[in-house]
PDB file of C-alpha atoms and ligand atoms in Angstrom:
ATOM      1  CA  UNK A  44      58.018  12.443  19.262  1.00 44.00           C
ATOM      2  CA  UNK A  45      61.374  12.383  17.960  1.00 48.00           C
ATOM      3  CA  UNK A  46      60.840   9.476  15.451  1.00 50.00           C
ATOM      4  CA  UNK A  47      58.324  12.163  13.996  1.00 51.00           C
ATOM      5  CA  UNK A  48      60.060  14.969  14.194  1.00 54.00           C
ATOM      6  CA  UNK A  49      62.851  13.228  11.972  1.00 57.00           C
ATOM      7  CA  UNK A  50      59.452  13.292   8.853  1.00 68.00           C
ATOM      8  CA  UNK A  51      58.135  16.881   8.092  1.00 74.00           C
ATOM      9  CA  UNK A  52      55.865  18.409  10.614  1.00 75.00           C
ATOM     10  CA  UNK A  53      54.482  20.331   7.764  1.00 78.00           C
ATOM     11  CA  UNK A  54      52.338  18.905   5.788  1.00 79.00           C
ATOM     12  CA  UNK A  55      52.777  19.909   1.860  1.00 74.00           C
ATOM     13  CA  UNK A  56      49.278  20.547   0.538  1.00 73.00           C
ATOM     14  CA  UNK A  57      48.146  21.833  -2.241  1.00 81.00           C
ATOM     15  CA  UNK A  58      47.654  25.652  -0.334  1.00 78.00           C
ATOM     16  CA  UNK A  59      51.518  25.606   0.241  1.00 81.00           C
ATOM     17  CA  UNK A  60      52.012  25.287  -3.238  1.00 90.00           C
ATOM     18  CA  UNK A  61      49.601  28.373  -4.487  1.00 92.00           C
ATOM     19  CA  UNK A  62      51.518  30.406  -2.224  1.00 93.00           C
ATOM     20  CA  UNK A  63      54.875  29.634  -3.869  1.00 94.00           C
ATOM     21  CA  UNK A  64      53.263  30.375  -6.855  1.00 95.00           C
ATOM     22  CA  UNK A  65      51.440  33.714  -6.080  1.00 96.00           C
ATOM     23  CA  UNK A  66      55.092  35.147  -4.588  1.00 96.00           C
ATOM     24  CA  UNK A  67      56.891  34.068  -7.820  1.00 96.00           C
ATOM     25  CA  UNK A  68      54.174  35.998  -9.769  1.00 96.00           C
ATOM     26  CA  UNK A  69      54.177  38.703  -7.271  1.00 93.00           C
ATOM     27  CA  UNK A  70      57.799  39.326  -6.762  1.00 93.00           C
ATOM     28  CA  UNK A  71      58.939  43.279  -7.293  1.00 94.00           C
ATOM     29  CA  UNK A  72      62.056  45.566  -7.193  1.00 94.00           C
ATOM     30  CA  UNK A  73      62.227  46.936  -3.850  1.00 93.00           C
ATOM     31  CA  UNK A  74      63.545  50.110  -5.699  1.00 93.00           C
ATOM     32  CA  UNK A  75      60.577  50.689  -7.729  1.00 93.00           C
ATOM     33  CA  UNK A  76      58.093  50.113  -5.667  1.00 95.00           C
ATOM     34  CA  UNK A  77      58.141  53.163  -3.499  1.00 97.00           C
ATOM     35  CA  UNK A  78      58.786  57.202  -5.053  1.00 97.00           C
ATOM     36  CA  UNK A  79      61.343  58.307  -2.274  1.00 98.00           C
ATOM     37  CA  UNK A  80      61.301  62.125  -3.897  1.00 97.00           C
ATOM     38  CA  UNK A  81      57.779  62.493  -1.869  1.00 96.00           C
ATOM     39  CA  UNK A  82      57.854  65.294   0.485  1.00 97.00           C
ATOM     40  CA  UNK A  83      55.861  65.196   3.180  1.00 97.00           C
ATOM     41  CA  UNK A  84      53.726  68.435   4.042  1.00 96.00           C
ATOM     42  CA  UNK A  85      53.778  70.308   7.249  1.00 92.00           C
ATOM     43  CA  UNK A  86      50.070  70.114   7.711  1.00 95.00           C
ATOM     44  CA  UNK A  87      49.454  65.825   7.167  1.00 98.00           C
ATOM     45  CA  UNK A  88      48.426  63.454   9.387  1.00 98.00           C
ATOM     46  CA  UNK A  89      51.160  60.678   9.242  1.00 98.00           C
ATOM     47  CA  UNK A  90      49.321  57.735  10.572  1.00 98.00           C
ATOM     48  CA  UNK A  91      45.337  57.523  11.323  1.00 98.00           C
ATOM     49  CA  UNK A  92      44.910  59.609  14.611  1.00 98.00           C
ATOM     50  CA  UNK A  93      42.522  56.452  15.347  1.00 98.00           C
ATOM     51  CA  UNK A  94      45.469  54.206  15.412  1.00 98.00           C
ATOM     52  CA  UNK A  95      47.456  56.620  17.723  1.00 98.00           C
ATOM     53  CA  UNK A  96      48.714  55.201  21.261  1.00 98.00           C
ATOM     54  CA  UNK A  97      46.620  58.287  23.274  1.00 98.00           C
ATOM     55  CA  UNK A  98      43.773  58.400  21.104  1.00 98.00           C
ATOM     56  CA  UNK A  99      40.806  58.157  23.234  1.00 97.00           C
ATOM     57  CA  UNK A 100      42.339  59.082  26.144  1.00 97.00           C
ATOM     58  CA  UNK A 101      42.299  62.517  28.508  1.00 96.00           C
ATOM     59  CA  UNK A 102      45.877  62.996  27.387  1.00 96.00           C
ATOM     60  CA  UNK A 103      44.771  63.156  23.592  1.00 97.00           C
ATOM     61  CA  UNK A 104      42.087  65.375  24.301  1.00 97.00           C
ATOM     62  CA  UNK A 105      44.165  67.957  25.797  1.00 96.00           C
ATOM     63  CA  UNK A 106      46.681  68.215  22.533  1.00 97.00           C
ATOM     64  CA  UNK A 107      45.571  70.621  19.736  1.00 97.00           C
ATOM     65  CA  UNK A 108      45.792  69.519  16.353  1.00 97.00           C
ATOM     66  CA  UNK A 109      49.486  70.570  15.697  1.00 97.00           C
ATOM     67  CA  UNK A 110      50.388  68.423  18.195  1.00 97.00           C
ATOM     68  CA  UNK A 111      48.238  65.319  17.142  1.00 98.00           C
ATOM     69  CA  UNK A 112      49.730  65.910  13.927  1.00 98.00           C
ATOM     70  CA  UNK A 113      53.061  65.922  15.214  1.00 98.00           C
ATOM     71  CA  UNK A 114      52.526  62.824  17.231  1.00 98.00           C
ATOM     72  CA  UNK A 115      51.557  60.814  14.498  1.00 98.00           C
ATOM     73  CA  UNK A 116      54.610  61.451  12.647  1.00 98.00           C
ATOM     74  CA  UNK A 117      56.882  60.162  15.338  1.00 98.00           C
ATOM     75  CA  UNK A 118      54.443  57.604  15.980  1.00 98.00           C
ATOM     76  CA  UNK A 119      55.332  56.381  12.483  1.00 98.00           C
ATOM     77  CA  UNK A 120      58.504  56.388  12.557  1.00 98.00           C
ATOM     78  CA  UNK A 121      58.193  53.990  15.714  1.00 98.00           C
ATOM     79  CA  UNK A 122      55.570  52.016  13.577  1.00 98.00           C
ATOM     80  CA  UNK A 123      58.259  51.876  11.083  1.00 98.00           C
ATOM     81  CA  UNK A 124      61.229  51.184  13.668  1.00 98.00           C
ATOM     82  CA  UNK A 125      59.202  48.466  15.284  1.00 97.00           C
ATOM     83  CA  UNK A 126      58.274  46.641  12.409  1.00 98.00           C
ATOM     84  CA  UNK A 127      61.952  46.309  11.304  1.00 98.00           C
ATOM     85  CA  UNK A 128      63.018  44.612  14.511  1.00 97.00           C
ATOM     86  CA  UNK A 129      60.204  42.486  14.733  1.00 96.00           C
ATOM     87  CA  UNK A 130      61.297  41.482  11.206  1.00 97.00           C
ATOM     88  CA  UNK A 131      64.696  41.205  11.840  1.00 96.00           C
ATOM     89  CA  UNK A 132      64.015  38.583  14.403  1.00 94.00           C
ATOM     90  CA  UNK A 133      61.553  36.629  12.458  1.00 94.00           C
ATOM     91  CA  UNK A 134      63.629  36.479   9.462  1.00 97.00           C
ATOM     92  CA  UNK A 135      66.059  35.057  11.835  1.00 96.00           C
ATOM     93  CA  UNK A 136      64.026  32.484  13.348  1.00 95.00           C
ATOM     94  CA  UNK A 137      62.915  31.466   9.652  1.00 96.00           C
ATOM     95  CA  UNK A 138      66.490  31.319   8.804  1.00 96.00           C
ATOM     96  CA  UNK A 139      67.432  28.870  11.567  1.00 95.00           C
ATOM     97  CA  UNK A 140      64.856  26.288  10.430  1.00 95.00           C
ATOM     98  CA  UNK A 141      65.636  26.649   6.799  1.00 95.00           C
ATOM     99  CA  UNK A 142      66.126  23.004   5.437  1.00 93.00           C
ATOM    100  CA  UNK A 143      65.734  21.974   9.180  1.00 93.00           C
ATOM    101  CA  UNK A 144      64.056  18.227   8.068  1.00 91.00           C
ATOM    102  CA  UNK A 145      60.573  19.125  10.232  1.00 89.00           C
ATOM    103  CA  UNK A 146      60.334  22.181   8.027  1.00 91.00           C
ATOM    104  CA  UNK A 147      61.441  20.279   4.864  1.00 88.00           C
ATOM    105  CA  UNK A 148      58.326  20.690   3.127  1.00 88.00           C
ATOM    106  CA  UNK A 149      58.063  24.709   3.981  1.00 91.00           C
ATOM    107  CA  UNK A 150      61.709  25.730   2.951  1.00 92.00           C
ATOM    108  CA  UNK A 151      61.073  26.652  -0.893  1.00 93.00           C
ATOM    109  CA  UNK A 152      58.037  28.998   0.904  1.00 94.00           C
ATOM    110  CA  UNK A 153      60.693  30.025   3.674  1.00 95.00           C
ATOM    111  CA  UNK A 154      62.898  31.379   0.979  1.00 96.00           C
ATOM    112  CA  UNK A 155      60.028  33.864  -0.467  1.00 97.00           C
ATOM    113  CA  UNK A 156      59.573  34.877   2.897  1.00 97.00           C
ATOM    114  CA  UNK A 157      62.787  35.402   3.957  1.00 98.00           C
ATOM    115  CA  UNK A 158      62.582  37.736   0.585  1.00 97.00           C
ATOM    116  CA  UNK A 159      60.137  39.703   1.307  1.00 98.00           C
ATOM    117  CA  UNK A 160      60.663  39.957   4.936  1.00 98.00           C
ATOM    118  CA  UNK A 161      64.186  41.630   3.818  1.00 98.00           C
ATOM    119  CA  UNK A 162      62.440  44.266   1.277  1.00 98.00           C
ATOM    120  CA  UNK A 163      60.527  44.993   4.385  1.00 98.00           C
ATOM    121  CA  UNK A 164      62.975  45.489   6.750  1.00 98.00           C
ATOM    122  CA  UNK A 165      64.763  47.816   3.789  1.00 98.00           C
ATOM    123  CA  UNK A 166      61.766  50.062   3.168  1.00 98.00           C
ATOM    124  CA  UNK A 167      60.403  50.344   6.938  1.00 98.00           C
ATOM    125  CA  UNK A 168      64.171  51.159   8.052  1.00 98.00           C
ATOM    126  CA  UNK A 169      64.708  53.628   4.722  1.00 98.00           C
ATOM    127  CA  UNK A 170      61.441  55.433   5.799  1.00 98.00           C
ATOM    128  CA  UNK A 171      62.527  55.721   9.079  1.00 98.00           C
ATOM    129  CA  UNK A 172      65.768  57.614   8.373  1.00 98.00           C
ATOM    130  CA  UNK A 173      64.823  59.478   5.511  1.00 98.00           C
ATOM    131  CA  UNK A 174      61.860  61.436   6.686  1.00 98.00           C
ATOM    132  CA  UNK A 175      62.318  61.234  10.575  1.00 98.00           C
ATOM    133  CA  UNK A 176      66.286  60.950  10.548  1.00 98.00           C
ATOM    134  CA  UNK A 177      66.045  58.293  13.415  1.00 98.00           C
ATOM    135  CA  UNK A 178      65.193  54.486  13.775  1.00 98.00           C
ATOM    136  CA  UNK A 179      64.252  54.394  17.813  1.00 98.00           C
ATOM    137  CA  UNK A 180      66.074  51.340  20.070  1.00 95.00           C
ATOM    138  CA  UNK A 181      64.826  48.293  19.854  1.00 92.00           C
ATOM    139  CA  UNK A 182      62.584  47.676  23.156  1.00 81.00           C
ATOM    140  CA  UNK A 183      60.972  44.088  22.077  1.00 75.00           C
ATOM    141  CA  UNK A 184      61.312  41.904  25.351  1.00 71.00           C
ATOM    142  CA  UNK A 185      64.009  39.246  24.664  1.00 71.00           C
ATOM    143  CA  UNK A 186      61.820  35.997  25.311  1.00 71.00           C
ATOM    144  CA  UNK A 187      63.826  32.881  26.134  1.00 70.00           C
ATOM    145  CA  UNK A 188      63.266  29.785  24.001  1.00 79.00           C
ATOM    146  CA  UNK A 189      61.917  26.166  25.238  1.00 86.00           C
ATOM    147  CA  UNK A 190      63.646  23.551  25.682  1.00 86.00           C
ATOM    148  CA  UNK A 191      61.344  21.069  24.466  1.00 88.00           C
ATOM    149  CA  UNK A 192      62.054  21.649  20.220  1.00 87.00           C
ATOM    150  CA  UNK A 193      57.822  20.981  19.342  1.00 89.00           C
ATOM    151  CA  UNK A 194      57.177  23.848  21.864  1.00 93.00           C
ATOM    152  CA  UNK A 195      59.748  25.955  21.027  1.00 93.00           C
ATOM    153  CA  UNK A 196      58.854  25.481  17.252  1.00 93.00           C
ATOM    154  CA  UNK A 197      55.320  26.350  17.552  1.00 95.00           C
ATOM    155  CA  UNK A 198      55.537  28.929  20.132  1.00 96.00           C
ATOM    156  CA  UNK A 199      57.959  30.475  17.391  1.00 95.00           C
ATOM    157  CA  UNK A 200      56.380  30.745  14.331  1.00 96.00           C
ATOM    158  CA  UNK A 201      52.781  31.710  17.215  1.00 97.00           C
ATOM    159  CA  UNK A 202      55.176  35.055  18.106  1.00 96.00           C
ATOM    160  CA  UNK A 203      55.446  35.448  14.011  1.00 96.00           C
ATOM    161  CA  UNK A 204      51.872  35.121  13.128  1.00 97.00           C
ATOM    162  CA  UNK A 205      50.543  37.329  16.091  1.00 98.00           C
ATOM    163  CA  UNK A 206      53.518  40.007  14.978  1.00 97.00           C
ATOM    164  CA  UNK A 207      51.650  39.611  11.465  1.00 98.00           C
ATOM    165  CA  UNK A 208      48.280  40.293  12.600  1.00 98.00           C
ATOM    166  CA  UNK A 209      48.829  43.229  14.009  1.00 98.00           C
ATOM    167  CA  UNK A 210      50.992  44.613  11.789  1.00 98.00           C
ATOM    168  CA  UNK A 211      48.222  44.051   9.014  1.00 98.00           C
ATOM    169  CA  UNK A 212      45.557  45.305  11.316  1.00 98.00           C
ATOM    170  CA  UNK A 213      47.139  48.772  10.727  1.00 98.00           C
ATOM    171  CA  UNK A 214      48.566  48.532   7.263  1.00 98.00           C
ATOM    172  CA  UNK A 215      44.676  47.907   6.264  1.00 98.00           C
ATOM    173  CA  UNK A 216      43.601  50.946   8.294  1.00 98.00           C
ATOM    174  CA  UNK A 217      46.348  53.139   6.806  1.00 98.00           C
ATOM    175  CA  UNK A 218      46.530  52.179   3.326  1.00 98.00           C
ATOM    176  CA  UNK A 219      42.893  53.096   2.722  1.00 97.00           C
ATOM    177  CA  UNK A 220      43.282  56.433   5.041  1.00 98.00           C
ATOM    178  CA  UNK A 221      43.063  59.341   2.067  1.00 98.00           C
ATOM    179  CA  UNK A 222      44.201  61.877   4.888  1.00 98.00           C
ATOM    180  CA  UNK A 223      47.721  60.019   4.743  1.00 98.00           C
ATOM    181  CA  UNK A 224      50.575  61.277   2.228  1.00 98.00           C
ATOM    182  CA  UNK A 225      50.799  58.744  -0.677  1.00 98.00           C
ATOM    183  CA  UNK A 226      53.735  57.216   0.490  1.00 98.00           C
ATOM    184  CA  UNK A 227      52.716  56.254   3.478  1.00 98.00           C
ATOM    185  CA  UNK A 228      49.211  54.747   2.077  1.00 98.00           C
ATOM    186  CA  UNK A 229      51.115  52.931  -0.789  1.00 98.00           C
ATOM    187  CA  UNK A 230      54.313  51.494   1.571  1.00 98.00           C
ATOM    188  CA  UNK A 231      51.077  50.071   3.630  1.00 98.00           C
ATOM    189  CA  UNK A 232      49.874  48.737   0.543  1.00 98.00           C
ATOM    190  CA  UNK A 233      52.465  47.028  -0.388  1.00 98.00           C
ATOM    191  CA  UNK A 234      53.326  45.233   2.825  1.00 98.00           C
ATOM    192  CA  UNK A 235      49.741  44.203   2.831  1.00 98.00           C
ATOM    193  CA  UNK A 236      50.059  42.818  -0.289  1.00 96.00           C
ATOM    194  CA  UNK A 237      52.785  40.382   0.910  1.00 97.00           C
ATOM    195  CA  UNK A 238      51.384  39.673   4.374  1.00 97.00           C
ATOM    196  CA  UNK A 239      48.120  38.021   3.295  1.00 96.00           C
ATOM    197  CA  UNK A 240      50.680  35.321   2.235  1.00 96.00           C
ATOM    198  CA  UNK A 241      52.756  35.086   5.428  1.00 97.00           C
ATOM    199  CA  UNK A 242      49.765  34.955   7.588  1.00 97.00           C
ATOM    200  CA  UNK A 243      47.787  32.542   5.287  1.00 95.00           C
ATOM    201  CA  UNK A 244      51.319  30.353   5.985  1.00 94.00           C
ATOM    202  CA  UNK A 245      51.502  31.201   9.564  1.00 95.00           C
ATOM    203  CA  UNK A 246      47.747  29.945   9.973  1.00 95.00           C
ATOM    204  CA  UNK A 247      48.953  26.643   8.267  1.00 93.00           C
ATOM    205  CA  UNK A 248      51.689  25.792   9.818  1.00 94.00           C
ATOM    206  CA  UNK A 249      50.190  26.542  13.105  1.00 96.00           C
ATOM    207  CA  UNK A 250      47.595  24.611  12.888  1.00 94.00           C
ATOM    208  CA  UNK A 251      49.923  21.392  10.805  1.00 92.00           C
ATOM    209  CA  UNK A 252      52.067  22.359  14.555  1.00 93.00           C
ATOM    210  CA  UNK A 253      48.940  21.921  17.056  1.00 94.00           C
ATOM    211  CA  UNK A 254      48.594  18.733  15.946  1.00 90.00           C
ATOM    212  CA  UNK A 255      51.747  17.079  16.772  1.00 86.00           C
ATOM    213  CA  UNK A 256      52.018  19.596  20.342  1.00 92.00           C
ATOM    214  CA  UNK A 257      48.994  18.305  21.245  1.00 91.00           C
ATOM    215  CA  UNK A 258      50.044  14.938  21.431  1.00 88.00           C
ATOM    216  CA  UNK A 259      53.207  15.505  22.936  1.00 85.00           C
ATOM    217  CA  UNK A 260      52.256  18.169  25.932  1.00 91.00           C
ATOM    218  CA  UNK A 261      50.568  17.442  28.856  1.00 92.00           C
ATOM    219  CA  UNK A 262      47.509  20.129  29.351  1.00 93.00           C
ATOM    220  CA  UNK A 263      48.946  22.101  31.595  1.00 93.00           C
ATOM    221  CA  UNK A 264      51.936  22.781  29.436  1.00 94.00           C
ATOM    222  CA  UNK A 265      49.424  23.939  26.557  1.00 95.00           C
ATOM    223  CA  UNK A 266      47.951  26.150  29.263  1.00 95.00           C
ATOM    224  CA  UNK A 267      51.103  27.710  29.870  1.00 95.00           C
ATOM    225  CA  UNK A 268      51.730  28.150  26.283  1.00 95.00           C
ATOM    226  CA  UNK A 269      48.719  29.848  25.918  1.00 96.00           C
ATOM    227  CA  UNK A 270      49.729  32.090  28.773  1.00 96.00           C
ATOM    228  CA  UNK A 271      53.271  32.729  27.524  1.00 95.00           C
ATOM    229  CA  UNK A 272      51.759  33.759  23.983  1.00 96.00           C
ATOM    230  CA  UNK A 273      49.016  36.068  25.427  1.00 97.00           C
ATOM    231  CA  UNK A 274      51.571  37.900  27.556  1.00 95.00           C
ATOM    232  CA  UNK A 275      53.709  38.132  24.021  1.00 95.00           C
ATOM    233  CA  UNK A 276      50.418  39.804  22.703  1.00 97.00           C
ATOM    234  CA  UNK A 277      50.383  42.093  25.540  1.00 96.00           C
ATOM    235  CA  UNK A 278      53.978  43.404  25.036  1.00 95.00           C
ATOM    236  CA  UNK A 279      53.681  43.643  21.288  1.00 96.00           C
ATOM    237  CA  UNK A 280      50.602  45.736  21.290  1.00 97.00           C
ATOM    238  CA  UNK A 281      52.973  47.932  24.181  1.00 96.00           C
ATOM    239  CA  UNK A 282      55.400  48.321  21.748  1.00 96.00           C
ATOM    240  CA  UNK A 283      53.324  51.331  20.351  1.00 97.00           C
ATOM    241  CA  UNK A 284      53.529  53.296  23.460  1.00 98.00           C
ATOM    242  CA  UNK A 285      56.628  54.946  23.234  1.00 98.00           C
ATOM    243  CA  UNK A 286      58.033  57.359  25.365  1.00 97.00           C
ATOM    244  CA  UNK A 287      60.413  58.324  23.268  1.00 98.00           C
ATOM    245  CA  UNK A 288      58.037  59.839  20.818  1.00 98.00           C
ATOM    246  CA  UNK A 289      56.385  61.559  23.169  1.00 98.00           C
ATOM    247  CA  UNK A 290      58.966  63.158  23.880  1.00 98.00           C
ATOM    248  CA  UNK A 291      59.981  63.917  19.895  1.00 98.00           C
ATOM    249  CA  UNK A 292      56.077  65.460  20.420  1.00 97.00           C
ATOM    250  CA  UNK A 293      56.777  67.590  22.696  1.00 97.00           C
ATOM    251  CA  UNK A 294      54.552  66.471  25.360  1.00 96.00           C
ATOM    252  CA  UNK A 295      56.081  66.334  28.861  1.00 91.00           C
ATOM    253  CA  UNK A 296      56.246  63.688  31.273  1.00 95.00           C
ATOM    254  CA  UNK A 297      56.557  61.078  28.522  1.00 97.00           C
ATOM    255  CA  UNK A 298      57.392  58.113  30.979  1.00 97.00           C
ATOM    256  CA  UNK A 299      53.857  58.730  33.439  1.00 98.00           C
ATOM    257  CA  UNK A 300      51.953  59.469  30.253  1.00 98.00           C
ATOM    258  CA  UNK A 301      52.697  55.617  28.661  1.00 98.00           C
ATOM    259  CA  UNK A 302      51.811  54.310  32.399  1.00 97.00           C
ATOM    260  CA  UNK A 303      49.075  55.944  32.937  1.00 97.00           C
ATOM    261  CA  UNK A 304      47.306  55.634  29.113  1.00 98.00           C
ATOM    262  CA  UNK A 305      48.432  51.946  28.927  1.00 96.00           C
ATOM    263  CA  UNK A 306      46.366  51.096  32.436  1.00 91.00           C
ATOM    264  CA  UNK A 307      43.345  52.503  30.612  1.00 97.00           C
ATOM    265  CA  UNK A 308      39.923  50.236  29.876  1.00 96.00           C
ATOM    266  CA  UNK A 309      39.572  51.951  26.397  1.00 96.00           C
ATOM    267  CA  UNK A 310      42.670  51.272  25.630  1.00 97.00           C
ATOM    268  CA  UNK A 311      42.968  47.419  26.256  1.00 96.00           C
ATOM    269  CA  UNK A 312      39.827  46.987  24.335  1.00 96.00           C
ATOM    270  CA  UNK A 313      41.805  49.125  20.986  1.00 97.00           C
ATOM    271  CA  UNK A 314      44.345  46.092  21.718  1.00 97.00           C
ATOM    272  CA  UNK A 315      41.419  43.749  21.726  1.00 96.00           C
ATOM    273  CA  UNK A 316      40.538  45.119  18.302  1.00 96.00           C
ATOM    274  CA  UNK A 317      44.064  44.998  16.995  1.00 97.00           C
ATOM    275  CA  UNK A 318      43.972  41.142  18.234  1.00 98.00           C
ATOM    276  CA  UNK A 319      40.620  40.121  17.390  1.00 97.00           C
ATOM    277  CA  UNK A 320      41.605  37.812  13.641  1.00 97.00           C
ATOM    278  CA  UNK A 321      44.211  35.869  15.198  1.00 98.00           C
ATOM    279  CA  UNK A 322      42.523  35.501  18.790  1.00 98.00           C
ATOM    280  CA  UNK A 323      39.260  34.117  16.909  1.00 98.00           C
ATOM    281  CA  UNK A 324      41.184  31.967  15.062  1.00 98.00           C
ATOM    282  CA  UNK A 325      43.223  30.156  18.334  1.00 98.00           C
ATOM    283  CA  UNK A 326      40.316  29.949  19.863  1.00 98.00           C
ATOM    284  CA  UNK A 327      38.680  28.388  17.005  1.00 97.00           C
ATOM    285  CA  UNK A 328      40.907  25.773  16.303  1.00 96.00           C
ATOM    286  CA  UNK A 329      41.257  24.659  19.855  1.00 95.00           C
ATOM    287  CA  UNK A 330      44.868  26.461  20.421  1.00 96.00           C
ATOM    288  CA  UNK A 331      43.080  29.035  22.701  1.00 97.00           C
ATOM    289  CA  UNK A 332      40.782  27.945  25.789  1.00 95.00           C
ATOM    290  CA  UNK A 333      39.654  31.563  25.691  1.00 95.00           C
ATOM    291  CA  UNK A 334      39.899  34.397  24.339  1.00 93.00           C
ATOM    292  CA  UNK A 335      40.655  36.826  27.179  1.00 93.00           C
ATOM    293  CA  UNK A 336      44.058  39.079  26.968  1.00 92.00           C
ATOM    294  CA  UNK A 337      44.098  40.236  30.486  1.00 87.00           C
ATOM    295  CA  UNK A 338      42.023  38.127  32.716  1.00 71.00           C
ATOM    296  CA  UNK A 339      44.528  35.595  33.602  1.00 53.00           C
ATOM    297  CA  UNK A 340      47.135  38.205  34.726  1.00 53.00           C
ATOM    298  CA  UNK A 341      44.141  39.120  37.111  1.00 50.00           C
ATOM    299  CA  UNK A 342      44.153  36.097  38.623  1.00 47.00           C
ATOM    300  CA  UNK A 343      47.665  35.291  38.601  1.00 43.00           C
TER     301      UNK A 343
HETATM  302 FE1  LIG B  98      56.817  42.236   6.594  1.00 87.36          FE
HETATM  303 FE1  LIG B  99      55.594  39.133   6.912  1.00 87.36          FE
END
């Protein structure tokens, strides 16, 4: 395993180079991109009320539509506050394995995402302050890493692409919702727009990953992987439940509201939804045994 680790782990294919090539073409001013004189009426929906953390649940119900109105805006702003963190710590994993000789063949892509990942972090953050005067505190459960570098590689750049996935999930929603203000739909757009590419290169080197963790695991380590990185899933979908914008809502009892909603069957199958690309593609190329968030914290 080490002999191997000494070559690239990622093989450089003819895929890896398109991408390089669509993010040269693609690259923008951060600056430009966005018009930051936008205000923001009183009476908008800031984020699909589909996508909110209580929608769907008795606690939603019993809001009028001030109040779902007003959720949604600090629900963005936690959209936005979460998405810079998560960024922040991908950008640093990516940065630690930048010219790293496994990862030879991905560094000239690493430095487009590294890129983009910082425009990102600038826009999501900038939102953030500007129209809700706040980023929230970073509650993203500190994982520890592995030991063993192939597991602690793959498991890695698994956290990133799941992160991605989601993330997508609702910029897709959002950028297409015509009750959201413009700058909302187009900052959705645009992160979109850059995210196809970072999750077509998660997906590759993923998979290029499997293959070389697959011959050096035992099955039961694989298992637990899968474990580990379904209980990742599980807090990153959580992330969206946050008390403190209830409370910026104005609705009471902030802390039993996220316990009790989170519990709730209609909401773990929204998460289902939310995971359903990347789960199908795990368990299609073999790095899943099943596609089932919960059922093994049932047993356990
Ligand atoms: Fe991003
Ligand atoms: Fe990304």
């Amino acid at each position: 395993v080490t002999g191997a680790r000494e070559a690239s782990l990622i093989q450089d294919d003819a895929k890896f180079r398109r991408l390089i090539e669509i993010s040269r073409e693609s690259t923008y001013s951060v600056h430009d991109v966005l018009d930051w004189s936008e205000q923001i009426p009183s009476d908008v929906y800031w984020m699909s009320p589909e996508l909110l953390s209580l929608h769907g649940t008795p606690h939603f119900a019993a809001l009028s539509e001030g109040q779902r109105r007003e959720l949604s805006k600090w629900e963005f702003i936690n959209y936005c506050s979460v998405n810079m963190y998560g960024e922040r710590e991908l950008v640093a994993a990516v940065l630690t394995r930048l010219y790293r000789p496994a990862f030879r063949t991905a560094s000239e892509y690493f430095h487009h995402f590294i890129d983009e990942e910082n425009k990102h972090m600038w826009f999501f953050a900038r939102f953030a302050l500007q129209y809700g005067g706040k980023l929230y505190p970073d509650k993203r459960v500190r994982t520890s890493s592995y030991e063993n570098d192939a597991v602690d590689d793959f498991v890695t750049f698994a956290k990133i692409t799941i992160f991605e996935e989601i993330g997508d999930y609702l910029n897709v929603a959002m950028m297409k919702d015509v009750r959201l203000p413009p700058i909302i739909r187009e900052l959705n757009r645009v992160h979109h727009s850059d995210e196809g590419r970072h999750l077509s290169m998660g997906r590759k080197l993923l998979e290029d990953m499997h293959r070389s963790l697959r011959s050096a695991c035992a099955a039961d380590e694989l298992l637990a992987v899968e474990r580990y990185l379904k209980r990742y899933m599980i807090n990153s979908v959580e992330t969206f439940y946050n008390p403190y914008a209830y409370l910026d809502a104005g609705i009471a009892d902030a802390y039993r509201v996220r316990r009790e909603v989170i519990a709730l069957d209609s909401r773990k199958s929204h998460h289902a939804v939310l995971l359903n690309r990347i789960m199908s593609f795990l368990v299609s190329r073999g790095i899943f045994s099943s596609n089932s968030l919960y059922a093994e914290e049932d047993c356990s």
